[in-house]
């Protein structure tokens, strides 16, 4: 049974930075793409970024492109999301997930973490 655990969320002022981590355990996620989604209060889950197993294919939502960077360290079974120049509209619970393909939609993910809260104050 695979498990994903996010960490690194918190409260930050607009313009600041946060770095999220997602540690995988319990099974191998070899070959899996990893993605970050977020959900703001009263809204649907929103795609943020995804990365394939090799780290060679990266995709970002337009709303975060140029500000967020996704990366992974397969030796540590960990995926990261570096978030810079944060805006109040980035406030949400951020979830990491594992999927078979890098362009998988939200409902195609096989594993999810419990989420970590990111709050950006204006």
PDB file of N, CA and C in Angstrom, residues 10-118:
ATOM      1  N   UNK A  10       2.135  26.418   4.971  1.00  0.00           N
ATOM      2  CA  UNK A  10       2.156  27.404   6.043  1.00  0.00           C
ATOM      3  C   UNK A  10       1.569  28.715   5.603  1.00  0.00           C
ATOM      4  N   UNK A  11       1.834  29.742   6.393  1.00  0.00           N
ATOM      5  CA  UNK A  11       1.333  31.094   6.136  1.00  0.00           C
ATOM      6  C   UNK A  11       2.492  31.960   5.651  1.00  0.00           C
ATOM      7  N   UNK A  12       2.262  32.673   4.571  1.00  0.00           N
ATOM      8  CA  UNK A  12       3.306  33.532   4.013  1.00  0.00           C
ATOM      9  C   UNK A  12       2.660  34.789   3.446  1.00  0.00           C
ATOM     10  N   UNK A  13       3.410  35.871   3.438  1.00  0.00           N
ATOM     11  CA  UNK A  13       2.894  37.108   2.850  1.00  0.00           C
ATOM     12  C   UNK A  13       3.006  37.055   1.331  1.00  0.00           C
ATOM     13  N   UNK A  14       2.147  37.804   0.681  1.00  0.00           N
ATOM     14  CA  UNK A  14       2.199  37.891  -0.777  1.00  0.00           C
ATOM     15  C   UNK A  14       3.597  38.313  -1.224  1.00  0.00           C
ATOM     16  N   UNK A  15       4.078  37.653  -2.262  1.00  0.00           N
ATOM     17  CA  UNK A  15       5.430  37.917  -2.749  1.00  0.00           C
ATOM     18  C   UNK A  15       6.464  36.985  -2.163  1.00  0.00           C
ATOM     19  N   UNK A  16       6.086  36.245  -1.133  1.00  0.00           N
ATOM     20  CA  UNK A  16       7.001  35.335  -0.473  1.00  0.00           C
ATOM     21  C   UNK A  16       7.091  33.987  -1.168  1.00  0.00           C
ATOM     22  N   UNK A  17       7.816  33.075  -0.529  1.00  0.00           N
ATOM     23  CA  UNK A  17       8.065  31.751  -1.098  1.00  0.00           C
ATOM     24  C   UNK A  17       7.789  30.658  -0.079  1.00  0.00           C
ATOM     25  N   UNK A  18       7.416  29.507  -0.595  1.00  0.00           N
ATOM     26  CA  UNK A  18       7.281  28.292   0.206  1.00  0.00           C
ATOM     27  C   UNK A  18       7.769  27.121  -0.636  1.00  0.00           C
ATOM     28  N   UNK A  19       8.256  26.094   0.049  1.00  0.00           N
ATOM     29  CA  UNK A  19       8.680  24.883  -0.642  1.00  0.00           C
ATOM     30  C   UNK A  19       7.933  23.704  -0.059  1.00  0.00           C
ATOM     31  N   UNK A  20       7.187  23.012  -0.900  1.00  0.00           N
ATOM     32  CA  UNK A  20       6.438  21.837  -0.478  1.00  0.00           C
ATOM     33  C   UNK A  20       7.212  20.575  -0.842  1.00  0.00           C
ATOM     34  N   UNK A  21       7.071  19.562  -0.003  1.00  0.00           N
ATOM     35  CA  UNK A  21       7.658  18.263  -0.269  1.00  0.00           C
ATOM     36  C   UNK A  21       6.584  17.201  -0.191  1.00  0.00           C
ATOM     37  N   UNK A  22       6.793  16.125  -0.928  1.00  0.00           N
ATOM     38  CA  UNK A  22       5.869  14.994  -0.907  1.00  0.00           C
ATOM     39  C   UNK A  22       6.725  13.728  -0.882  1.00  0.00           C
ATOM     40  N   UNK A  23       6.705  13.051   0.252  1.00  0.00           N
ATOM     41  CA  UNK A  23       7.518  11.853   0.427  1.00  0.00           C
ATOM     42  C   UNK A  23       6.664  10.614   0.203  1.00  0.00           C
ATOM     43  N   UNK A  24       7.173   9.717  -0.609  1.00  0.00           N
ATOM     44  CA  UNK A  24       6.476   8.470  -0.924  1.00  0.00           C
ATOM     45  C   UNK A  24       7.068   7.325  -0.118  1.00  0.00           C
ATOM     46  N   UNK A  25       6.205   6.434   0.333  1.00  0.00           N
ATOM     47  CA  UNK A  25       6.670   5.268   1.093  1.00  0.00           C
ATOM     48  C   UNK A  25       5.688   4.121   0.930  1.00  0.00           C
ATOM     49  N   UNK A  26       6.080   2.971   1.374  1.00  0.00           N
ATOM     50  CA  UNK A  26       5.188   1.819   1.424  1.00  0.00           C
ATOM     51  C   UNK A  26       5.186   0.969   0.178  1.00  0.00           C
ATOM     52  N   UNK A  27       5.602   1.511  -0.940  1.00  0.00           N
ATOM     53  CA  UNK A  27       5.687   0.757  -2.180  1.00  0.00           C
ATOM     54  C   UNK A  27       6.549   1.573  -3.125  1.00  0.00           C
ATOM     55  N   UNK A  28       6.978   0.948  -4.185  1.00  0.00           N
ATOM     56  CA  UNK A  28       7.759   1.687  -5.151  1.00  0.00           C
ATOM     57  C   UNK A  28       6.833   2.480  -6.072  1.00  0.00           C
ATOM     58  N   UNK A  29       7.198   3.691  -6.346  1.00  0.00           N
ATOM     59  CA  UNK A  29       6.478   4.518  -7.298  1.00  0.00           C
ATOM     60  C   UNK A  29       7.293   4.658  -8.580  1.00  0.00           C
ATOM     61  N   UNK A  30       8.148   3.658  -8.802  1.00  0.00           N
ATOM     62  CA  UNK A  30       8.960   3.668 -10.001  1.00  0.00           C
ATOM     63  C   UNK A  30       8.072   3.707 -11.227  1.00  0.00           C
ATOM     64  N   UNK A  31       8.400   4.614 -12.125  1.00  0.00           N
ATOM     65  CA  UNK A  31       7.638   4.752 -13.351  1.00  0.00           C
ATOM     66  C   UNK A  31       6.443   5.674 -13.248  1.00  0.00           C
ATOM     67  N   UNK A  32       6.086   6.079 -12.049  1.00  0.00           N
ATOM     68  CA  UNK A  32       4.926   6.940 -11.870  1.00  0.00           C
ATOM     69  C   UNK A  32       5.273   8.405 -12.142  1.00  0.00           C
ATOM     70  N   UNK A  33       4.346   9.087 -12.767  1.00  0.00           N
ATOM     71  CA  UNK A  33       4.393  10.533 -12.797  1.00  0.00           C
ATOM     72  C   UNK A  33       3.848  11.052 -11.463  1.00  0.00           C
ATOM     73  N   UNK A  34       4.318  12.230 -11.069  1.00  0.00           N
ATOM     74  CA  UNK A  34       3.855  12.845  -9.828  1.00  0.00           C
ATOM     75  C   UNK A  34       3.286  14.226 -10.146  1.00  0.00           C
ATOM     76  N   UNK A  35       2.219  14.559  -9.470  1.00  0.00           N
ATOM     77  CA  UNK A  35       1.596  15.844  -9.738  1.00  0.00           C
ATOM     78  C   UNK A  35       1.160  16.548  -8.472  1.00  0.00           C
ATOM     79  N   UNK A  36       0.975  17.844  -8.603  1.00  0.00           N
ATOM     80  CA  UNK A  36       0.422  18.664  -7.528  1.00  0.00           C
ATOM     81  C   UNK A  36      -0.893  19.265  -8.006  1.00  0.00           C
ATOM     82  N   UNK A  37      -1.890  19.153  -7.165  1.00  0.00           N
ATOM     83  CA  UNK A  37      -3.176  19.803  -7.369  1.00  0.00           C
ATOM     84  C   UNK A  37      -3.456  20.651  -6.135  1.00  0.00           C
ATOM     85  N   UNK A  38      -4.398  21.551  -6.254  1.00  0.00           N
ATOM     86  CA  UNK A  38      -4.791  22.351  -5.094  1.00  0.00           C
ATOM     87  C   UNK A  38      -6.294  22.543  -5.093  1.00  0.00           C
ATOM     88  N   UNK A  39      -6.814  22.803  -3.911  1.00  0.00           N
ATOM     89  CA  UNK A  39      -8.234  23.041  -3.777  1.00  0.00           C
ATOM     90  C   UNK A  39      -8.463  24.186  -2.807  1.00  0.00           C
ATOM     91  N   UNK A  40      -9.032  25.252  -3.325  1.00  0.00           N
ATOM     92  CA  UNK A  40      -9.407  26.396  -2.505  1.00  0.00           C
ATOM     93  C   UNK A  40     -10.812  26.176  -1.958  1.00  0.00           C
ATOM     94  N   UNK A  41     -11.171  26.843  -0.862  1.00  0.00           N
ATOM     95  CA  UNK A  41     -12.510  26.655  -0.277  1.00  0.00           C
ATOM     96  C   UNK A  41     -13.609  26.911  -1.294  1.00  0.00           C
ATOM     97  N   UNK A  42     -14.527  25.968  -1.398  1.00  0.00           N
ATOM     98  CA  UNK A  42     -15.662  26.122  -2.291  1.00  0.00           C
ATOM     99  C   UNK A  42     -15.371  25.906  -3.757  1.00  0.00           C
ATOM    100  N   UNK A  43     -14.159  25.471  -4.062  1.00  0.00           N
ATOM    101  CA  UNK A  43     -13.794  25.283  -5.469  1.00  0.00           C
ATOM    102  C   UNK A  43     -13.395  23.833  -5.739  1.00  0.00           C
ATOM    103  N   UNK A  44     -13.350  23.497  -7.028  1.00  0.00           N
ATOM    104  CA  UNK A  44     -12.922  22.168  -7.434  1.00  0.00           C
ATOM    105  C   UNK A  44     -11.388  22.049  -7.329  1.00  0.00           C
ATOM    106  N   UNK A  45     -10.912  20.812  -7.382  1.00  0.00           N
ATOM    107  CA  UNK A  45      -9.475  20.593  -7.437  1.00  0.00           C
ATOM    108  C   UNK A  45      -8.929  21.190  -8.730  1.00  0.00           C
ATOM    109  N   UNK A  46      -7.789  21.855  -8.602  1.00  0.00           N
ATOM    110  CA  UNK A  46      -7.176  22.540  -9.737  1.00  0.00           C
ATOM    111  C   UNK A  46      -5.774  21.989  -9.963  1.00  0.00           C
ATOM    112  N   UNK A  47      -5.471  21.663 -11.211  1.00  0.00           N
ATOM    113  CA  UNK A  47      -4.137  21.197 -11.564  1.00  0.00           C
ATOM    114  C   UNK A  47      -3.127  22.313 -11.328  1.00  0.00           C
ATOM    115  N   UNK A  48      -1.957  21.940 -10.787  1.00  0.00           N
ATOM    116  CA  UNK A  48      -0.884  22.912 -10.561  1.00  0.00           C
ATOM    117  C   UNK A  48       0.337  22.574 -11.415  1.00  0.00           C
ATOM    118  N   UNK A  49       0.859  21.353 -11.250  1.00  0.00           N
ATOM    119  CA  UNK A  49       2.067  20.966 -11.975  1.00  0.00           C
ATOM    120  C   UNK A  49       2.209  19.452 -11.953  1.00  0.00           C
ATOM    121  N   UNK A  50       2.938  18.929 -12.930  1.00  0.00           N
ATOM    122  CA  UNK A  50       3.188  17.505 -12.978  1.00  0.00           C
ATOM    123  C   UNK A  50       4.566  17.244 -13.572  1.00  0.00           C
ATOM    124  N   UNK A  51       5.134  16.098 -13.220  1.00  0.00           N
ATOM    125  CA  UNK A  51       6.465  15.731 -13.685  1.00  0.00           C
ATOM    126  C   UNK A  51       6.492  14.230 -13.945  1.00  0.00           C
ATOM    127  N   UNK A  52       7.138  13.823 -15.024  1.00  0.00           N
ATOM    128  CA  UNK A  52       7.185  12.403 -15.313  1.00  0.00           C
ATOM    129  C   UNK A  52       8.291  11.734 -14.494  1.00  0.00           C
ATOM    130  N   UNK A  53       8.409  10.409 -14.635  1.00  0.00           N
ATOM    131  CA  UNK A  53       9.343   9.646 -13.822  1.00  0.00           C
ATOM    132  C   UNK A  53      10.784  10.135 -13.996  1.00  0.00           C
ATOM    133  N   UNK A  54      11.172  10.412 -15.232  1.00  0.00           N
ATOM    134  CA  UNK A  54      12.552  10.795 -15.498  1.00  0.00           C
ATOM    135  C   UNK A  54      12.853  12.237 -15.111  1.00  0.00           C
ATOM    136  N   UNK A  55      11.811  13.017 -14.940  1.00  0.00           N
ATOM    137  CA  UNK A  55      12.004  14.439 -14.679  1.00  0.00           C
ATOM    138  C   UNK A  55      12.194  15.257 -15.935  1.00  0.00           C
ATOM    139  N   UNK A  56      12.076  14.609 -17.085  1.00  0.00           N
ATOM    140  CA  UNK A  56      12.311  15.303 -18.336  1.00  0.00           C
ATOM    141  C   UNK A  56      11.101  16.005 -18.897  1.00  0.00           C
ATOM    142  N   UNK A  57       9.925  15.640 -18.445  1.00  0.00           N
ATOM    143  CA  UNK A  57       8.690  16.288 -18.913  1.00  0.00           C
ATOM    144  C   UNK A  57       8.004  16.954 -17.735  1.00  0.00           C
ATOM    145  N   UNK A  58       7.812  18.251 -17.873  1.00  0.00           N
ATOM    146  CA  UNK A  58       7.190  19.050 -16.821  1.00  0.00           C
ATOM    147  C   UNK A  58       6.030  19.834 -17.422  1.00  0.00           C
ATOM    148  N   UNK A  59       4.970  19.956 -16.685  1.00  0.00           N
ATOM    149  CA  UNK A  59       3.826  20.737 -17.142  1.00  0.00           C
ATOM    150  C   UNK A  59       3.321  21.578 -15.973  1.00  0.00           C
ATOM    151  N   UNK A  60       2.876  22.789 -16.308  1.00  0.00           N
ATOM    152  CA  UNK A  60       2.383  23.723 -15.292  1.00  0.00           C
ATOM    153  C   UNK A  60       1.065  24.336 -15.724  1.00  0.00           C
ATOM    154  N   UNK A  61       0.248  24.653 -14.750  1.00  0.00           N
ATOM    155  CA  UNK A  61      -0.924  25.469 -15.024  1.00  0.00           C
ATOM    156  C   UNK A  61      -0.462  26.869 -15.395  1.00  0.00           C
ATOM    157  N   UNK A  62      -1.206  27.516 -16.267  1.00  0.00           N
ATOM    158  CA  UNK A  62      -0.831  28.870 -16.685  1.00  0.00           C
ATOM    159  C   UNK A  62      -0.740  29.817 -15.491  1.00  0.00           C
ATOM    160  N   UNK A  63      -1.566  29.584 -14.501  1.00  0.00           N
ATOM    161  CA  UNK A  63      -1.619  30.486 -13.355  1.00  0.00           C
ATOM    162  C   UNK A  63      -0.365  30.447 -12.497  1.00  0.00           C
ATOM    163  N   UNK A  64       0.453  29.397 -12.629  1.00  0.00           N
ATOM    164  CA  UNK A  64       1.651  29.276 -11.800  1.00  0.00           C
ATOM    165  C   UNK A  64       2.934  29.270 -12.625  1.00  0.00           C
ATOM    166  N   UNK A  65       2.795  29.229 -13.936  1.00  0.00           N
ATOM    167  CA  UNK A  65       3.968  29.147 -14.796  1.00  0.00           C
ATOM    168  C   UNK A  65       4.880  30.344 -14.560  1.00  0.00           C
ATOM    169  N   UNK A  66       6.167  30.065 -14.405  1.00  0.00           N
ATOM    170  CA  UNK A  66       7.138  31.125 -14.152  1.00  0.00           C
ATOM    171  C   UNK A  66       7.319  31.447 -12.683  1.00  0.00           C
ATOM    172  N   UNK A  67       6.429  30.938 -11.841  1.00  0.00           N
ATOM    173  CA  UNK A  67       6.522  31.198 -10.391  1.00  0.00           C
ATOM    174  C   UNK A  67       6.783  29.918  -9.601  1.00  0.00           C
ATOM    175  N   UNK A  68       6.228  28.801 -10.066  1.00  0.00           N
ATOM    176  CA  UNK A  68       6.370  27.526  -9.376  1.00  0.00           C
ATOM    177  C   UNK A  68       7.302  26.613 -10.172  1.00  0.00           C
ATOM    178  N   UNK A  69       8.013  25.737  -9.437  1.00  0.00           N
ATOM    179  CA  UNK A  69       8.886  24.759 -10.074  1.00  0.00           C
ATOM    180  C   UNK A  69       8.689  23.403  -9.417  1.00  0.00           C
ATOM    181  N   UNK A  70       8.380  22.406 -10.226  1.00  0.00           N
ATOM    182  CA  UNK A  70       8.243  21.047  -9.736  1.00  0.00           C
ATOM    183  C   UNK A  70       9.528  20.290 -10.033  1.00  0.00           C
ATOM    184  N   UNK A  71       9.926  19.430  -9.101  1.00  0.00           N
ATOM    185  CA  UNK A  71      11.109  18.607  -9.290  1.00  0.00           C
ATOM    186  C   UNK A  71      10.933  17.326  -8.486  1.00  0.00           C
ATOM    187  N   UNK A  72      11.811  16.374  -8.722  1.00  0.00           N
ATOM    188  CA  UNK A  72      11.734  15.125  -7.980  1.00  0.00           C
ATOM    189  C   UNK A  72      13.131  14.556  -7.780  1.00  0.00           C
ATOM    190  N   UNK A  73      13.261  13.812  -6.687  1.00  0.00           N
ATOM    191  CA  UNK A  73      14.487  13.094  -6.380  1.00  0.00           C
ATOM    192  C   UNK A  73      14.084  11.633  -6.185  1.00  0.00           C
ATOM    193  N   UNK A  74      14.266  10.824  -7.198  1.00  0.00           N
ATOM    194  CA  UNK A  74      13.796   9.438  -7.131  1.00  0.00           C
ATOM    195  C   UNK A  74      14.569   8.615  -6.108  1.00  0.00           C
ATOM    196  N   UNK A  75      15.799   8.973  -5.848  1.00  0.00           N
ATOM    197  CA  UNK A  75      16.573   8.255  -4.831  1.00  0.00           C
ATOM    198  C   UNK A  75      15.973   8.464  -3.439  1.00  0.00           C
ATOM    199  N   UNK A  76      15.324   9.608  -3.250  1.00  0.00           N
ATOM    200  CA  UNK A  76      14.699   9.922  -1.969  1.00  0.00           C
ATOM    201  C   UNK A  76      13.193   9.720  -1.999  1.00  0.00           C
ATOM    202  N   UNK A  77      12.688   9.248  -3.142  1.00  0.00           N
ATOM    203  CA  UNK A  77      11.231   9.036  -3.276  1.00  0.00           C
ATOM    204  C   UNK A  77      10.449  10.282  -2.898  1.00  0.00           C
ATOM    205  N   UNK A  78      10.911  11.421  -3.362  1.00  0.00           N
ATOM    206  CA  UNK A  78      10.310  12.689  -2.963  1.00  0.00           C
ATOM    207  C   UNK A  78      10.120  13.593  -4.171  1.00  0.00           C
ATOM    208  N   UNK A  79       8.996  14.276  -4.186  1.00  0.00           N
ATOM    209  CA  UNK A  79       8.726  15.290  -5.202  1.00  0.00           C
ATOM    210  C   UNK A  79       8.563  16.623  -4.487  1.00  0.00           C
ATOM    211  N   UNK A  80       8.976  17.685  -5.148  1.00  0.00           N
ATOM    212  CA  UNK A  80       8.984  19.017  -4.540  1.00  0.00           C
ATOM    213  C   UNK A  80       8.179  19.998  -5.372  1.00  0.00           C
ATOM    214  N   UNK A  81       7.712  21.036  -4.719  1.00  0.00           N
ATOM    215  CA  UNK A  81       7.087  22.150  -5.416  1.00  0.00           C
ATOM    216  C   UNK A  81       7.618  23.431  -4.788  1.00  0.00           C
ATOM    217  N   UNK A  82       8.486  24.121  -5.513  1.00  0.00           N
ATOM    218  CA  UNK A  82       9.002  25.406  -5.070  1.00  0.00           C
ATOM    219  C   UNK A  82       8.068  26.488  -5.562  1.00  0.00           C
ATOM    220  N   UNK A  83       7.540  27.271  -4.640  1.00  0.00           N
ATOM    221  CA  UNK A  83       6.564  28.294  -4.983  1.00  0.00           C
ATOM    222  C   UNK A  83       7.133  29.664  -4.643  1.00  0.00           C
ATOM    223  N   UNK A  84       7.312  30.480  -5.659  1.00  0.00           N
ATOM    224  CA  UNK A  84       7.848  31.835  -5.489  1.00  0.00           C
ATOM    225  C   UNK A  84       6.811  32.868  -5.897  1.00  0.00           C
ATOM    226  N   UNK A  85       7.030  34.086  -5.461  1.00  0.00           N
ATOM    227  CA  UNK A  85       6.139  35.217  -5.796  1.00  0.00           C
ATOM    228  C   UNK A  85       4.684  34.819  -5.558  1.00  0.00           C
ATOM    229  N   UNK A  86       4.425  34.298  -4.387  1.00  0.00           N
ATOM    230  CA  UNK A  86       3.088  33.808  -4.066  1.00  0.00           C
ATOM    231  C   UNK A  86       2.075  34.942  -4.026  1.00  0.00           C
ATOM    232  N   UNK A  87       0.856  34.590  -4.411  1.00  0.00           N
ATOM    233  CA  UNK A  87      -0.254  35.537  -4.449  1.00  0.00           C
ATOM    234  C   UNK A  87      -1.370  35.037  -3.536  1.00  0.00           C
ATOM    235  N   UNK A  88      -2.223  35.930  -3.071  1.00  0.00           N
ATOM    236  CA  UNK A  88      -3.353  35.481  -2.237  1.00  0.00           C
ATOM    237  C   UNK A  88      -4.204  34.414  -2.920  1.00  0.00           C
ATOM    238  N   UNK A  89      -4.328  34.481  -4.236  1.00  0.00           N
ATOM    239  CA  UNK A  89      -5.135  33.485  -4.945  1.00  0.00           C
ATOM    240  C   UNK A  89      -4.475  32.108  -5.007  1.00  0.00           C
ATOM    241  N   UNK A  90      -3.242  31.988  -4.520  1.00  0.00           N
ATOM    242  CA  UNK A  90      -2.605  30.681  -4.404  1.00  0.00           C
ATOM    243  C   UNK A  90      -3.024  29.952  -3.128  1.00  0.00           C
ATOM    244  N   UNK A  91      -3.765  30.632  -2.273  1.00  0.00           N
ATOM    245  CA  UNK A  91      -4.229  30.022  -1.030  1.00  0.00           C
ATOM    246  C   UNK A  91      -5.111  28.817  -1.322  1.00  0.00           C
ATOM    247  N   UNK A  92      -4.743  27.672  -0.757  1.00  0.00           N
ATOM    248  CA  UNK A  92      -5.464  26.420  -1.009  1.00  0.00           C
ATOM    249  C   UNK A  92      -4.816  25.307  -0.199  1.00  0.00           C
ATOM    250  N   UNK A  93      -5.477  24.165  -0.185  1.00  0.00           N
ATOM    251  CA  UNK A  93      -4.841  22.933   0.282  1.00  0.00           C
ATOM    252  C   UNK A  93      -4.170  22.304  -0.932  1.00  0.00           C
ATOM    253  N   UNK A  94      -2.897  22.005  -0.794  1.00  0.00           N
ATOM    254  CA  UNK A  94      -2.115  21.434  -1.885  1.00  0.00           C
ATOM    255  C   UNK A  94      -1.943  19.932  -1.666  1.00  0.00           C
ATOM    256  N   UNK A  95      -2.245  19.176  -2.711  1.00  0.00           N
ATOM    257  CA  UNK A  95      -2.172  17.731  -2.661  1.00  0.00           C
ATOM    258  C   UNK A  95      -1.155  17.225  -3.690  1.00  0.00           C
ATOM    259  N   UNK A  96      -0.380  16.231  -3.313  1.00  0.00           N
ATOM    260  CA  UNK A  96       0.444  15.554  -4.313  1.00  0.00           C
ATOM    261  C   UNK A  96      -0.172  14.196  -4.595  1.00  0.00           C
ATOM    262  N   UNK A  97       0.048  13.733  -5.807  1.00  0.00           N
ATOM    263  CA  UNK A  97      -0.503  12.468  -6.227  1.00  0.00           C
ATOM    264  C   UNK A  97       0.427  11.743  -7.179  1.00  0.00           C
ATOM    265  N   UNK A  98       0.157  10.452  -7.364  1.00  0.00           N
ATOM    266  CA  UNK A  98       0.931   9.617  -8.274  1.00  0.00           C
ATOM    267  C   UNK A  98       0.003   9.034  -9.323  1.00  0.00           C
ATOM    268  N   UNK A  99       0.437   9.115 -10.569  1.00  0.00           N
ATOM    269  CA  UNK A  99      -0.374   8.635 -11.681  1.00  0.00           C
ATOM    270  C   UNK A  99       0.482   7.875 -12.682  1.00  0.00           C
ATOM    271  N   UNK A 100      -0.163   7.090 -13.514  1.00  0.00           N
ATOM    272  CA  UNK A 100       0.558   6.277 -14.500  1.00  0.00           C
ATOM    273  C   UNK A 100       1.120   7.123 -15.632  1.00  0.00           C
ATOM    274  N   UNK A 101       0.446   8.224 -15.942  1.00  0.00           N
ATOM    275  CA  UNK A 101       0.895   9.061 -17.041  1.00  0.00           C
ATOM    276  C   UNK A 101       1.010  10.506 -16.590  1.00  0.00           C
ATOM    277  N   UNK A 102       1.895  11.249 -17.220  1.00  0.00           N
ATOM    278  CA  UNK A 102       2.194  12.605 -16.785  1.00  0.00           C
ATOM    279  C   UNK A 102       1.046  13.573 -17.046  1.00  0.00           C
ATOM    280  N   UNK A 103       0.190  13.263 -18.011  1.00  0.00           N
ATOM    281  CA  UNK A 103      -0.937  14.153 -18.310  1.00  0.00           C
ATOM    282  C   UNK A 103      -2.258  13.604 -17.774  1.00  0.00           C
ATOM    283  N   UNK A 104      -2.173  12.760 -16.755  1.00  0.00           N
ATOM    284  CA  UNK A 104      -3.384  12.207 -16.156  1.00  0.00           C
ATOM    285  C   UNK A 104      -4.242  13.310 -15.548  1.00  0.00           C
ATOM    286  N   UNK A 105      -5.535  13.144 -15.680  1.00  0.00           N
ATOM    287  CA  UNK A 105      -6.458  14.052 -15.031  1.00  0.00           C
ATOM    288  C   UNK A 105      -6.625  13.702 -13.567  1.00  0.00           C
ATOM    289  N   UNK A 106      -7.268  14.582 -12.833  1.00  0.00           N
ATOM    290  CA  UNK A 106      -7.393  14.416 -11.392  1.00  0.00           C
ATOM    291  C   UNK A 106      -7.947  13.042 -11.019  1.00  0.00           C
ATOM    292  N   UNK A 107      -8.957  12.586 -11.719  1.00  0.00           N
ATOM    293  CA  UNK A 107      -9.613  11.323 -11.360  1.00  0.00           C
ATOM    294  C   UNK A 107      -8.821  10.099 -11.798  1.00  0.00           C
ATOM    295  N   UNK A 108      -7.729  10.301 -12.525  1.00  0.00           N
ATOM    296  CA  UNK A 108      -6.917   9.188 -12.981  1.00  0.00           C
ATOM    297  C   UNK A 108      -5.742   8.895 -12.058  1.00  0.00           C
ATOM    298  N   UNK A 109      -5.585   9.707 -11.036  1.00  0.00           N
ATOM    299  CA  UNK A 109      -4.486   9.482 -10.104  1.00  0.00           C
ATOM    300  C   UNK A 109      -4.787   8.263  -9.229  1.00  0.00           C
ATOM    301  N   UNK A 110      -3.733   7.483  -8.951  1.00  0.00           N
ATOM    302  CA  UNK A 110      -3.877   6.261  -8.171  1.00  0.00           C
ATOM    303  C   UNK A 110      -3.672   6.483  -6.674  1.00  0.00           C
ATOM    304  N   UNK A 111      -2.862   7.455  -6.335  1.00  0.00           N
ATOM    305  CA  UNK A 111      -2.526   7.700  -4.931  1.00  0.00           C
ATOM    306  C   UNK A 111      -2.541   9.201  -4.670  1.00  0.00           C
ATOM    307  N   UNK A 112      -2.974   9.553  -3.444  1.00  0.00           N
ATOM    308  CA  UNK A 112      -2.997  10.945  -3.006  1.00  0.00           C
ATOM    309  C   UNK A 112      -2.463  11.068  -1.592  1.00  0.00           C
ATOM    310  N   UNK A 113      -1.839  12.208  -1.336  1.00  0.00           N
ATOM    311  CA  UNK A 113      -1.480  12.548   0.029  1.00  0.00           C
ATOM    312  C   UNK A 113      -2.654  13.179   0.747  1.00  0.00           C
ATOM    313  N   UNK A 114      -2.441  13.549   2.002  1.00  0.00           N
ATOM    314  CA  UNK A 114      -3.520  14.098   2.820  1.00  0.00           C
ATOM    315  C   UNK A 114      -3.675  15.603   2.619  1.00  0.00           C
ATOM    316  N   UNK A 115      -2.720  16.225   1.985  1.00  0.00           N
ATOM    317  CA  UNK A 115      -2.788  17.656   1.701  1.00  0.00           C
ATOM    318  C   UNK A 115      -2.066  18.496   2.740  1.00  0.00           C
ATOM    319  N   UNK A 116      -1.632  19.669   2.303  1.00  0.00           N
ATOM    320  CA  UNK A 116      -0.995  20.625   3.206  1.00  0.00           C
ATOM    321  C   UNK A 116      -1.526  22.018   2.868  1.00  0.00           C
ATOM    322  N   UNK A 117      -1.850  22.778   3.910  1.00  0.00           N
ATOM    323  CA  UNK A 117      -2.469  24.089   3.720  1.00  0.00           C
ATOM    324  C   UNK A 117      -1.416  25.139   3.389  1.00  0.00           C
ATOM    325  N   UNK A 118      -1.701  25.915   2.365  1.00  0.00           N
ATOM    326  CA  UNK A 118      -0.888  27.079   2.010  1.00  0.00           C
ATOM    327  C   UNK A 118      -1.792  28.297   2.076  1.00  0.00           C
TER     328      UNK A 118
END
